[in-house]
Amino acid sequence: MQRRDFFKKLGTVVAVSAVAPMMSFAADEKKPKGPNEFSYEKAVEAITDGKGAKTSSKITLKVPEIAENGAVVPVSVTVDSPMSESDYVKAIHIFATKNNNSRCLAVHLTPANGKAMIATRVKLGGTQEVAALVEMSDGTFLTASQSVKVTIGGCG
Amino acid sequence: MKTGIKIALSLALLSSLSFGGEQFAMSDSDRAMYAEMLENNPADIMVAHGEELLSDMGGDAGLAKYLGVSESELPKYIAGFPRYIEKFDMVVGLGQALQAMMHDTGKKVLKLDSSDMNDMLAYTKSIANDEPINIDVNANQHMKDAYALGQITFDTKRGGRGLSCLSCHSPDVIGTILRTQPLPDLGVNNSGGTWPAYRMTKSNLTTLQGRMQGCMKNALLAVIPLGSPDIVALEVYVTDKAKGKAIAIPGLKR
Amino acid sequence: MEKVKSLIKIKPKKYKDGEVVKVSFMVMHPMETGMRKDKKTGKIVPAEYINSVKFDYNGQVITTMNVWESLSANPVFTIYMKINGAGKLTVSFTDNTGAVNETSTKIKPKG
């Protein structure tokens, strides 16, 4: 094989593999609707009673930039709060913004937690933003989000 | 025609090796986040279940007695598997030793591919946690033979694509990225000491032999049966690469 | 019905009264979305997911959770908890099929 042909072929293959993650996401959209279909926008609207939430640096949302696989994506949310009787985090909601049902987990905390930090693992149907919505004890809502690239990776 | 497909496939492999890395390689902080997940490994529950199953057969003490070692020597002894055991006159993996114990104590013998067996094997190996792997491939002729067979099995190209274990785990390709994952050095990443592991893509506990079978399936190689001399030899060969590394069961793998 | 396998882990293992510890609850559960097709039969696997979790420490509900199918199979839930005397931490959980389970661990602060 000529060297040039070799690279031409390589180029084609690379293009395909680069597009593959997006393709798999597009394919997901043809899937049947799940029993709990619920959009992120609808969820935020419902939880905040239409007030919406303010982006805040008080929230530390930790997710991987690139997920090893979409089936197990670690997520942790920490909120800077004294967790005292008068000032605490009431709830932390986690969303996979593009999943059929965007809602993943809603954690209702109390001052007895001592620290406003939660962690879990979510499934992501494709590359998307993961968002945290936090309800403070004074009734205000804060939010933070972070994008996660989901790739089809590895062997088996 | 067939050659054409072969070339296309090997090209596909090559391309992801050389270029996939730049685009999709994980950052160190991402990797650290996944490593942190070990703290709460879902397989901890399976290991606890394995402990219950072993306790039905006399627990650690029963196992030590069956293997002819004291309970305090048991961790060190387990850290030497696969090993030649005289009463079986063959080199066996831990799973087979458990099967023999089930048989000899009149219990139902679990299949090597059953989930109860995986749980039990994982618990049994976890008895040796923190113990360095001390497999001795020169202990006797049987172990020498197993090691040699393991190396041949590891290096031999098979299947339609002509792939061997070495194709992805030889020193010249180790570290290159294949579909977002760096190809691991099986010694450095302690394969011998971190399987059985929870596989996140499969949501289950898998043994080293089971993982090797998965590799063979994906590479379109005829799958070597669990517990066969060839796969035990492969386990011997791969485990020896991690000799001296501490056992940490259950592992957590993508 | 077979008991669902689960585990509560507290970190650090040794803790004092007043200390804030990390509590992780792990459970074996398929977390089926109701959208996945069985590869063999081609039929949709019915939804089966944990929908609520409750942490009860000596009779006080410290944390509750609403859970949906987007969590990974065999999920892990991590929260923090302020140690406030010896006793028991009970985690109870339900799933959408009506299954109810609970598991507990002893809380023994040292010093």
Short mmCIF file of C-alpha atoms in Angstrom, two decimals:
data_model
loop_
_atom_site.label_atom_id
_atom_site.label_comp_id
_atom_site.label_asym_id
_atom_site.label_seq_id
_atom_site.Cartn_x
_atom_site.Cartn_y
_atom_site.Cartn_z
CA MET A 1 0.00 0.00 0.00
CA GLN A 2 1.21 3.52 -0.78
CA ARG A 3 1.96 5.62 2.24
CA ARG A 4 -0.42 8.33 1.09
CA ASP A 5 -3.28 5.85 0.66
CA PHE A 6 -2.59 4.55 4.11
CA PHE A 7 -3.10 7.95 5.68
CA LYS A 8 -6.11 8.71 3.52
CA LYS A 9 -7.77 5.60 4.88
CA LEU A 10 -6.68 6.47 8.37
CA GLY A 11 -8.28 9.88 8.00
CA THR A 12 -11.60 8.34 7.10
CA VAL A 13 -11.57 6.05 10.04
CA VAL A 14 -10.64 8.84 12.44
CA ALA A 15 -13.50 10.96 11.18
CA VAL A 16 -15.92 8.13 11.83
CA SER A 17 -14.70 7.46 15.34
CA ALA A 18 -14.84 11.17 16.19
CA VAL A 19 -18.47 11.37 15.13
CA ALA A 20 -19.48 8.14 16.81
CA PRO A 21 -20.37 9.60 20.23
CA MET A 22 -22.73 12.12 18.67
CA MET A 23 -24.29 9.45 16.54
CA SER A 24 -25.04 7.32 19.52
CA PHE A 25 -26.73 10.27 21.17
CA ALA A 26 -28.87 10.94 18.11
CA ALA A 27 -29.88 7.29 18.12
CA ASP A 28 -31.00 7.64 21.72
CA GLU A 29 -33.56 10.21 20.78
CA LYS A 30 -35.43 7.65 18.72
CA LYS A 31 -35.83 5.44 21.76
CA PRO A 32 -39.29 5.09 23.25
CA LYS A 33 -40.19 7.67 25.83
CA GLY A 34 -39.60 6.48 29.36
CA PRO A 35 -42.33 6.21 31.98
CA ASN A 36 -41.13 9.33 33.80
CA GLU A 37 -40.24 11.65 30.95
CA PHE A 38 -39.55 15.04 32.53
CA SER A 39 -37.44 17.83 31.09
CA TYR A 40 -34.86 19.77 33.06
CA GLU A 41 -36.59 23.08 32.36
CA LYS A 42 -39.91 21.71 33.60
CA ALA A 43 -38.29 20.32 36.72
CA VAL A 44 -36.56 23.59 37.65
CA GLU A 45 -39.81 25.48 37.03
CA ALA A 46 -41.73 23.11 39.30
CA ILE A 47 -39.19 22.99 42.13
CA THR A 48 -38.52 26.73 42.27
CA ASP A 49 -42.20 27.53 41.71
CA GLY A 50 -41.27 29.50 38.62
CA LYS A 51 -38.73 31.67 40.42
CA GLY A 52 -35.71 30.01 38.84
CA ALA A 53 -32.26 29.75 40.40
CA LYS A 54 -29.15 31.90 40.54
CA THR A 55 -25.80 30.49 39.44
CA SER A 56 -23.62 30.38 42.53
CA SER A 57 -19.99 29.74 43.36
CA LYS A 58 -21.16 28.43 46.75
CA ILE A 59 -21.85 25.16 44.96
CA THR A 60 -19.02 22.82 44.02
CA LEU A 61 -20.30 20.35 41.45
CA LYS A 62 -17.81 17.62 40.67
CA VAL A 63 -18.25 15.47 37.57
CA PRO A 64 -15.67 14.06 35.18
CA GLU A 65 -14.99 16.11 32.03
CA ILE A 66 -14.98 12.89 30.07
CA ALA A 67 -16.97 9.92 31.35
CA GLU A 68 -15.33 6.53 31.04
CA ASN A 69 -18.76 5.17 30.23
CA GLY A 70 -22.24 6.60 30.39
CA ALA A 71 -23.52 3.92 32.74
CA VAL A 72 -21.61 5.01 35.83
CA VAL A 73 -20.74 8.69 36.09
CA PRO A 74 -19.67 9.92 39.52
CA VAL A 75 -21.33 13.15 40.69
CA SER A 76 -20.75 15.03 43.92
CA VAL A 77 -22.24 18.30 45.14
CA THR A 78 -20.87 20.34 48.01
CA VAL A 79 -22.55 23.52 49.22
CA ASP A 80 -20.76 26.06 51.36
CA SER A 81 -23.14 26.24 54.34
CA PRO A 82 -22.82 26.29 58.15
CA MET A 83 -25.67 23.73 58.35
CA SER A 84 -26.98 25.46 61.48
CA GLU A 85 -30.64 25.55 62.59
CA SER A 86 -31.03 29.02 61.09
CA ASP A 87 -28.95 28.60 57.93
CA TYR A 88 -28.78 25.27 56.20
CA VAL A 89 -29.21 23.58 52.86
CA LYS A 90 -32.71 22.16 52.60
CA ALA A 91 -32.35 20.19 49.40
CA ILE A 92 -29.89 19.29 46.66
CA HIS A 93 -31.30 18.13 43.33
CA ILE A 94 -29.17 16.50 40.66
CA PHE A 95 -30.18 16.58 36.98
CA ALA A 96 -28.92 14.96 33.82
CA THR A 97 -30.25 17.79 31.70
CA LYS A 98 -30.69 15.82 28.47
CA ASN A 99 -31.86 12.49 29.85
CA ASN A 100 -35.44 11.48 29.04
CA ASN A 101 -36.22 11.95 32.71
CA SER A 102 -33.77 14.66 33.72
CA ARG A 103 -34.33 14.07 37.42
CA CYS A 104 -31.73 11.82 39.03
CA LEU A 105 -31.80 12.45 42.74
CA ALA A 106 -33.31 14.91 45.21
CA VAL A 107 -31.74 14.89 48.67
CA HIS A 108 -33.58 16.59 51.51
CA LEU A 109 -31.08 17.54 54.19
CA THR A 110 -31.37 18.75 57.78
CA PRO A 111 -28.92 20.51 60.13
CA ALA A 112 -28.23 17.02 61.57
CA ASN A 113 -26.20 16.29 58.43
CA GLY A 114 -23.49 18.65 59.69
CA LYS A 115 -22.15 19.11 56.18
CA ALA A 116 -23.91 19.83 52.90
CA MET A 117 -22.24 17.33 50.65
CA ILE A 118 -23.75 14.46 48.70
CA ALA A 119 -22.41 12.03 46.14
CA THR A 120 -23.87 9.42 43.83
CA ARG A 121 -23.45 7.90 40.36
CA VAL A 122 -25.69 8.63 37.41
CA LYS A 123 -26.39 7.22 33.96
CA LEU A 124 -25.99 9.67 31.10
CA GLY A 125 -27.66 8.94 27.76
CA GLY A 126 -25.04 11.03 25.95
CA THR A 127 -22.84 14.11 26.17
CA GLN A 128 -24.71 16.73 28.21
CA GLU A 129 -24.69 19.09 31.16
CA VAL A 130 -25.16 17.78 34.67
CA ALA A 131 -26.81 20.35 36.91
CA ALA A 132 -27.27 20.82 40.64
CA LEU A 133 -30.17 22.84 42.02
CA VAL A 134 -29.89 23.78 45.67
CA GLU A 135 -32.64 25.00 47.95
CA MET A 136 -31.43 27.02 50.95
CA SER A 137 -33.33 27.26 54.23
CA ASP A 138 -34.23 30.89 53.47
CA GLY A 139 -36.13 29.75 50.40
CA THR A 140 -33.64 30.90 47.80
CA PHE A 141 -32.42 28.66 45.00
CA LEU A 142 -28.87 28.34 43.71
CA THR A 143 -27.58 26.38 40.77
CA ALA A 144 -24.42 25.15 39.08
CA SER A 145 -23.80 22.98 36.05
CA GLN A 146 -20.96 21.24 34.30
CA SER A 147 -20.72 19.48 30.98
CA VAL A 148 -19.75 15.82 30.71
CA LYS A 149 -18.55 14.29 27.48
CA VAL A 150 -19.78 10.72 27.22
CA THR A 151 -17.74 8.54 24.94
CA ILE A 152 -18.03 4.99 23.87
CA GLY A 153 -14.71 3.80 25.06
CA GLY A 154 -12.51 0.93 26.02
CA CYS A 155 -12.77 -2.74 25.24
CA GLY A 156 -16.01 -4.53 26.05
CA MET B 1 -12.35 -9.87 0.16
CA LYS B 2 -11.48 -11.36 3.48
CA THR B 3 -8.06 -9.74 3.47
CA GLY B 4 -9.73 -6.44 2.67
CA ILE B 5 -11.83 -6.64 5.82
CA LYS B 6 -8.79 -7.64 7.81
CA ILE B 7 -6.88 -4.59 6.64
CA ALA B 8 -9.78 -2.28 7.37
CA LEU B 9 -10.09 -3.66 10.86
CA SER B 10 -6.43 -3.37 11.68
CA LEU B 11 -6.51 0.16 10.31
CA ALA B 12 -9.41 0.99 12.58
CA LEU B 13 -7.42 -0.28 15.51
CA LEU B 14 -4.32 1.63 14.47
CA SER B 15 -6.17 4.89 13.97
CA SER B 16 -7.70 4.91 17.40
CA LEU B 17 -4.33 4.03 18.83
CA SER B 18 -2.51 6.95 17.29
CA PHE B 19 -5.12 9.67 17.14
CA GLY B 20 -7.90 8.83 19.54
CA GLY B 21 -5.73 9.95 22.40
CA GLU B 22 -5.63 13.62 21.63
CA GLN B 23 -9.34 13.90 21.38
CA PHE B 24 -10.75 11.74 24.11
CA ALA B 25 -8.07 10.89 26.63
CA MET B 26 -9.21 11.39 30.20
CA SER B 27 -7.51 13.96 32.39
CA ASP B 28 -5.71 13.01 35.57
CA SER B 29 -8.38 14.70 37.68
CA ASP B 30 -11.05 12.62 35.97
CA ARG B 31 -9.07 9.50 36.65
CA ALA B 32 -8.69 10.54 40.29
CA MET B 33 -12.46 10.92 40.52
CA TYR B 34 -12.96 7.39 39.27
CA ALA B 35 -10.26 6.12 41.63
CA GLU B 36 -12.13 7.73 44.52
CA MET B 37 -15.09 5.53 43.70
CA LEU B 38 -13.14 2.54 45.01
CA GLU B 39 -14.05 3.75 48.48
CA ASN B 40 -17.63 2.72 47.80
CA ASN B 41 -17.32 -0.19 45.45
CA PRO B 42 -20.68 -1.88 44.76
CA ALA B 43 -18.75 -5.15 44.77
CA ASP B 44 -18.21 -4.71 48.53
CA ILE B 45 -21.74 -6.07 48.87
CA MET B 46 -20.88 -9.08 46.69
CA VAL B 47 -17.74 -9.76 48.71
CA ALA B 48 -19.83 -9.66 51.91
CA HIS B 49 -22.18 -12.18 50.28
CA GLY B 50 -19.19 -14.35 49.37
CA GLU B 51 -18.13 -14.29 53.00
CA GLU B 52 -21.55 -15.60 54.04
CA LEU B 53 -21.31 -18.39 51.47
CA LEU B 54 -17.85 -19.40 52.68
CA SER B 55 -18.98 -19.32 56.29
CA ASP B 56 -21.50 -22.04 55.37
CA MET B 57 -18.45 -24.18 54.58
CA GLY B 58 -16.59 -23.35 57.77
CA GLY B 59 -15.35 -19.88 56.87
CA ASP B 60 -11.69 -18.89 56.84
CA ALA B 61 -10.80 -21.58 59.37
CA GLY B 62 -12.49 -24.30 57.32
CA LEU B 63 -10.73 -23.13 54.18
CA ALA B 64 -7.33 -23.00 55.89
CA LYS B 65 -7.83 -26.49 57.24
CA TYR B 66 -8.87 -27.79 53.84
CA LEU B 67 -5.83 -26.24 52.18
CA GLY B 68 -3.56 -27.61 54.90
CA VAL B 69 -2.32 -24.29 56.27
CA SER B 70 -2.85 -22.49 59.54
CA GLU B 71 -5.38 -19.67 59.61
CA SER B 72 -2.60 -17.13 60.13
CA GLU B 73 -0.75 -18.41 57.09
CA LEU B 74 -3.89 -18.36 54.96
CA PRO B 75 -3.53 -14.81 53.55
CA LYS B 76 0.03 -15.47 52.39
CA TYR B 77 -1.01 -18.81 50.92
CA ILE B 78 -3.90 -17.24 48.99
CA ALA B 79 -1.56 -14.54 47.69
CA GLY B 80 0.34 -17.31 45.87
CA PHE B 81 -2.52 -18.45 43.63
CA PRO B 82 -2.76 -19.90 41.00
CA ARG B 83 -0.58 -22.59 42.52
CA TYR B 84 0.31 -26.26 42.22
CA ILE B 85 -1.56 -28.29 44.81
CA GLU B 86 -0.32 -31.78 45.38
CA LYS B 87 -3.61 -33.43 46.24
CA PHE B 88 -5.08 -32.28 42.92
CA ASP B 89 -1.78 -32.85 41.10
CA MET B 90 -2.34 -29.73 39.01
CA VAL B 91 -1.99 -25.98 38.97
CA VAL B 92 -5.32 -24.47 40.00
CA GLY B 93 -6.91 -21.09 40.40
CA LEU B 94 -8.68 -20.12 43.62
CA GLY B 95 -12.09 -20.93 42.13
CA GLN B 96 -11.07 -24.51 41.44
CA ALA B 97 -9.67 -24.88 44.95
CA LEU B 98 -13.07 -23.75 46.26
CA GLN B 99 -14.83 -26.19 43.95
CA ALA B 100 -12.65 -29.04 45.26
CA MET B 101 -13.49 -28.01 48.81
CA MET B 102 -17.21 -28.01 48.00
CA HIS B 103 -16.89 -31.44 46.47
CA ASP B 104 -14.83 -32.91 49.30
CA THR B 105 -17.08 -31.50 52.01
CA GLY B 106 -20.20 -32.84 50.31
CA LYS B 107 -21.54 -29.40 49.32
CA LYS B 108 -23.09 -28.58 45.99
CA VAL B 109 -20.26 -27.68 43.64
CA LEU B 110 -20.82 -24.22 42.17
CA LYS B 111 -19.96 -23.61 38.55
CA LEU B 112 -16.99 -21.34 37.86
CA ASP B 113 -19.20 -18.94 35.93
CA SER B 114 -21.93 -18.65 38.59
CA SER B 115 -22.35 -15.38 40.43
CA ASP B 116 -22.23 -17.13 43.81
CA MET B 117 -18.84 -18.56 42.85
CA ASN B 118 -17.61 -15.13 41.76
CA ASP B 119 -18.73 -13.66 45.09
CA MET B 120 -17.03 -16.43 47.00
CA LEU B 121 -13.85 -16.25 44.97
CA ALA B 122 -13.71 -12.50 45.51
CA TYR B 123 -14.17 -12.86 49.25
CA THR B 124 -11.58 -15.62 49.44
CA LYS B 125 -9.02 -13.59 47.55
CA SER B 126 -9.82 -10.55 49.74
CA ILE B 127 -8.58 -12.57 52.73
CA ALA B 128 -5.15 -11.81 51.24
CA ASN B 129 -5.79 -8.05 50.91
CA ASP B 130 -2.65 -5.93 51.46
CA GLU B 131 -0.55 -9.07 51.11
CA PRO B 132 1.98 -8.87 48.24
CA ILE B 133 1.41 -11.33 45.39
CA ASN B 134 3.90 -14.14 45.97
CA ILE B 135 3.23 -16.49 43.09
CA ASP B 136 6.30 -18.65 42.51
CA VAL B 137 6.55 -19.69 38.88
CA ASN B 138 9.73 -21.61 39.61
CA ALA B 139 8.36 -23.49 42.61
CA ASN B 140 8.26 -26.77 40.70
CA GLN B 141 8.05 -28.17 37.20
CA HIS B 142 4.27 -27.83 37.16
CA MET B 143 4.47 -24.09 37.77
CA LYS B 144 7.30 -23.72 35.27
CA ASP B 145 5.19 -25.50 32.66
CA ALA B 146 2.14 -23.41 33.47
CA TYR B 147 4.14 -20.20 33.15
CA ALA B 148 5.56 -21.32 29.80
CA LEU B 149 2.12 -22.29 28.52
CA GLY B 150 0.76 -18.98 29.79
CA GLN B 151 3.36 -17.05 27.85
CA ILE B 152 2.66 -18.99 24.68
CA THR B 153 -1.08 -18.46 25.10
CA PHE B 154 -0.49 -14.74 25.73
CA ASP B 155 1.72 -14.31 22.68
CA THR B 156 -0.04 -16.54 20.14
CA LYS B 157 -2.02 -14.71 17.47
CA ARG B 158 -5.40 -16.26 16.91
CA GLY B 159 -8.76 -15.59 15.29
CA GLY B 160 -9.78 -13.78 12.14
CA ARG B 161 -7.92 -10.62 13.05
CA GLY B 162 -4.77 -12.41 14.06
CA LEU B 163 -4.73 -10.80 17.50
CA SER B 164 -3.03 -12.01 20.64
CA CYS B 165 -3.07 -10.66 24.20
CA LEU B 166 0.29 -9.19 23.28
CA SER B 167 -1.28 -7.10 20.47
CA CYS B 168 -2.67 -4.70 23.08
CA HIS B 169 -0.41 -5.45 26.04
CA SER B 170 3.09 -5.47 24.60
CA PRO B 171 5.57 -2.88 25.85
CA ASP B 172 5.51 -1.00 22.52
CA VAL B 173 1.80 -0.17 22.64
CA ILE B 174 1.28 0.16 26.38
CA GLY B 175 0.11 3.64 27.26
CA THR B 176 -1.33 4.44 23.84
CA ILE B 177 -4.99 5.32 23.93
CA LEU B 178 -7.52 2.90 22.53
CA ARG B 179 -11.04 4.32 22.64
CA THR B 180 -10.35 6.76 25.51
CA GLN B 181 -8.56 4.15 27.58
CA PRO B 182 -4.78 3.88 27.84
CA LEU B 183 -3.72 0.33 27.10
CA PRO B 184 -2.58 -0.96 30.47
CA ASP B 185 0.63 -2.63 31.48
CA LEU B 186 -0.88 -5.66 33.19
CA GLY B 187 1.97 -5.73 35.69
CA VAL B 188 2.04 -2.05 36.57
CA ASN B 189 -1.74 -1.84 36.90
CA ASN B 190 -1.70 -4.93 39.10
CA SER B 191 -4.18 -7.07 37.18
CA GLY B 192 -3.18 -10.03 39.30
CA GLY B 193 -4.08 -8.18 42.50
CA THR B 194 -7.18 -6.21 41.47
CA TRP B 195 -9.43 -8.89 39.97
CA PRO B 196 -12.12 -9.97 40.84
CA ALA B 197 -13.39 -6.48 40.19
CA TYR B 198 -16.68 -4.66 39.72
CA ARG B 199 -17.16 -3.81 36.06
CA MET B 200 -19.03 -0.56 35.73
CA THR B 201 -20.04 -1.20 32.11
CA LYS B 202 -21.56 -4.54 33.10
CA SER B 203 -22.75 -3.75 36.63
CA ASN B 204 -21.32 -7.02 37.87
CA LEU B 205 -18.39 -8.70 39.54
CA THR B 206 -15.95 -10.32 37.12
CA THR B 207 -12.94 -12.54 37.76
CA LEU B 208 -9.59 -12.25 35.99
CA GLN B 209 -10.34 -15.36 33.96
CA GLY B 210 -13.77 -13.98 33.12
CA ARG B 211 -12.22 -10.69 31.99
CA MET B 212 -9.77 -12.55 29.78
CA GLN B 213 -12.68 -14.36 28.19
CA GLY B 214 -14.33 -11.00 27.51
CA CYS B 215 -11.15 -9.83 25.81
CA MET B 216 -11.07 -12.93 23.64
CA LYS B 217 -14.73 -12.51 22.70
CA ASN B 218 -14.20 -8.89 21.65
CA ALA B 219 -11.09 -9.71 19.67
CA LEU B 220 -12.99 -12.52 17.91
CA LEU B 221 -10.80 -15.27 19.34
CA ALA B 222 -12.17 -18.66 20.32
CA VAL B 223 -12.90 -18.32 24.05
CA ILE B 224 -10.77 -20.49 26.33
CA PRO B 225 -12.95 -22.20 28.97
CA LEU B 226 -12.76 -21.16 32.64
CA GLY B 227 -10.62 -23.47 34.71
CA SER B 228 -8.92 -25.03 31.67
CA PRO B 229 -5.15 -25.53 31.90
CA ASP B 230 -4.63 -22.82 29.26
CA ILE B 231 -6.58 -20.09 31.04
CA VAL B 232 -5.10 -21.00 34.42
CA ALA B 233 -1.69 -20.76 32.73
CA LEU B 234 -2.64 -17.33 31.39
CA GLU B 235 -3.61 -16.31 34.90
CA VAL B 236 -0.25 -17.58 36.17
CA TYR B 237 1.60 -15.60 33.52
CA VAL B 238 -0.35 -12.38 34.05
CA THR B 239 -0.33 -12.66 37.85
CA ASP B 240 3.43 -13.10 37.84
CA LYS B 241 3.75 -9.73 36.07
CA ALA B 242 2.32 -8.11 39.21
CA LYS B 243 4.37 -10.14 41.67
CA GLY B 244 5.10 -8.12 44.81
CA LYS B 245 2.14 -5.80 44.32
CA ALA B 246 -0.41 -5.70 47.10
CA ILE B 247 -3.70 -7.52 46.66
CA ALA B 248 -6.71 -5.19 46.79
CA ILE B 249 -10.02 -6.95 46.27
CA PRO B 250 -12.54 -6.06 45.01
CA GLY B 251 -11.13 -3.91 42.24
CA LEU B 252 -13.20 -1.37 40.32
CA LYS B 253 -12.87 -1.27 36.56
CA ARG B 254 -14.70 0.52 33.83
CA MET C 1 -39.16 -12.26 48.38
CA GLU C 2 -35.40 -12.38 48.62
CA LYS C 3 -33.92 -9.62 50.69
CA VAL C 4 -32.21 -6.94 48.62
CA LYS C 5 -28.50 -6.91 49.39
CA SER C 6 -27.25 -3.61 50.77
CA LEU C 7 -24.51 -2.13 52.89
CA ILE C 8 -23.93 0.99 55.01
CA LYS C 9 -20.35 2.29 55.28
CA ILE C 10 -19.22 4.96 57.71
CA LYS C 11 -15.95 6.81 57.23
CA PRO C 12 -13.79 7.17 59.26
CA LYS C 13 -14.39 3.84 60.95
CA LYS C 14 -13.58 5.27 64.38
CA TYR C 15 -15.27 8.52 65.28
CA LYS C 16 -16.11 10.65 68.28
CA ASP C 17 -19.33 12.21 69.48
CA GLY C 18 -19.93 15.47 67.63
CA GLU C 19 -17.81 14.45 64.66
CA VAL C 20 -19.25 14.75 61.15
CA VAL C 21 -18.82 11.45 59.33
CA LYS C 22 -19.36 10.29 55.76
CA VAL C 23 -22.18 7.78 55.37
CA SER C 24 -22.47 5.74 52.20
CA PHE C 25 -25.39 3.48 51.47
CA MET C 26 -24.91 0.93 48.70
CA VAL C 27 -27.57 -1.39 47.35
CA MET C 28 -27.81 -4.08 44.70
CA HIS C 29 -30.55 -2.90 42.40
CA PRO C 30 -30.88 -3.03 38.59
CA MET C 31 -32.24 0.55 38.29
CA GLU C 32 -34.03 -0.36 35.06
CA THR C 33 -35.21 2.70 33.16
CA GLY C 34 -38.11 1.02 31.40
CA MET C 35 -36.52 2.10 28.12
CA ARG C 36 -33.94 -0.63 27.64
CA LYS C 37 -34.59 -3.50 25.28
CA ASP C 38 -33.60 -7.00 26.28
CA LYS C 39 -30.94 -8.03 23.77
CA LYS C 40 -32.26 -11.58 23.49
CA THR C 41 -36.03 -11.14 23.45
CA GLY C 42 -36.16 -7.65 21.95
CA LYS C 43 -38.79 -6.74 24.53
CA ILE C 44 -38.64 -3.62 26.69
CA VAL C 45 -37.43 -4.45 30.19
CA PRO C 46 -39.99 -2.98 32.60
CA ALA C 47 -38.92 -0.06 34.77
CA GLU C 48 -37.59 -1.12 38.15
CA TYR C 49 -35.81 1.50 40.18
CA ILE C 50 -35.43 2.67 43.74
CA ASN C 51 -37.69 5.66 44.25
CA SER C 52 -37.06 6.67 47.84
CA VAL C 53 -34.41 6.39 50.53
CA LYS C 54 -34.68 7.50 54.15
CA PHE C 55 -31.91 7.82 56.76
CA ASP C 56 -33.13 7.49 60.33
CA TYR C 57 -30.69 8.05 63.22
CA ASN C 58 -32.08 7.07 66.62
CA GLY C 59 -35.61 7.88 65.56
CA GLN C 60 -34.78 11.18 63.91
CA VAL C 61 -35.13 11.36 60.14
CA ILE C 62 -31.97 13.17 59.11
CA THR C 63 -32.21 12.85 55.34
CA THR C 64 -34.74 11.69 52.76
CA MET C 65 -34.25 11.20 49.05
CA ASN C 66 -36.39 11.01 45.94
CA VAL C 67 -34.70 8.75 43.46
CA TRP C 68 -35.27 8.21 39.74
CA GLU C 69 -34.17 5.71 37.15
CA SER C 70 -31.24 7.84 35.95
CA LEU C 71 -29.03 6.62 38.78
CA SER C 72 -26.56 3.85 37.92
CA ALA C 73 -27.29 0.20 38.54
CA ASN C 74 -26.24 -0.89 42.03
CA PRO C 75 -26.39 2.73 43.19
CA VAL C 76 -24.42 4.43 45.92
CA PHE C 77 -25.79 7.28 48.05
CA THR C 78 -23.33 9.32 50.09
CA ILE C 79 -24.29 11.92 52.70
CA TYR C 80 -22.73 13.32 55.86
CA MET C 81 -24.04 12.98 59.37
CA LYS C 82 -23.19 14.55 62.70
CA ILE C 83 -22.60 11.90 65.38
CA ASN C 84 -24.91 12.61 68.29
CA GLY C 85 -24.73 9.70 70.71
CA ALA C 86 -24.65 5.92 70.42
CA GLY C 87 -27.49 4.08 68.78
CA LYS C 88 -28.60 2.95 65.37
CA LEU C 89 -28.68 4.31 61.85
CA THR C 90 -31.41 2.75 59.73
CA VAL C 91 -31.70 3.23 56.00
CA SER C 92 -35.05 2.26 54.51
CA PHE C 93 -35.76 2.29 50.81
CA THR C 94 -38.59 1.55 48.43
CA ASP C 95 -38.76 0.90 44.72
CA ASN C 96 -41.38 1.59 42.07
CA THR C 97 -42.60 -2.01 42.13
CA GLY C 98 -43.63 -1.59 45.77
CA ALA C 99 -40.70 -3.43 47.34
CA VAL C 100 -39.79 -2.09 50.80
CA ASN C 101 -36.46 -2.85 52.48
CA GLU C 102 -34.33 -1.59 55.30
CA THR C 103 -30.88 -2.09 56.70
CA SER C 104 -29.17 -0.75 59.82
CA THR C 105 -25.82 -0.26 61.39
CA LYS C 106 -24.76 0.45 64.96
CA ILE C 107 -23.40 3.86 65.81
CA LYS C 108 -20.69 3.61 68.46
CA PRO C 109 -18.78 6.84 69.06
CA LYS C 110 -15.52 6.49 70.97
CA GLY C 111 -14.65 9.18 73.52
#
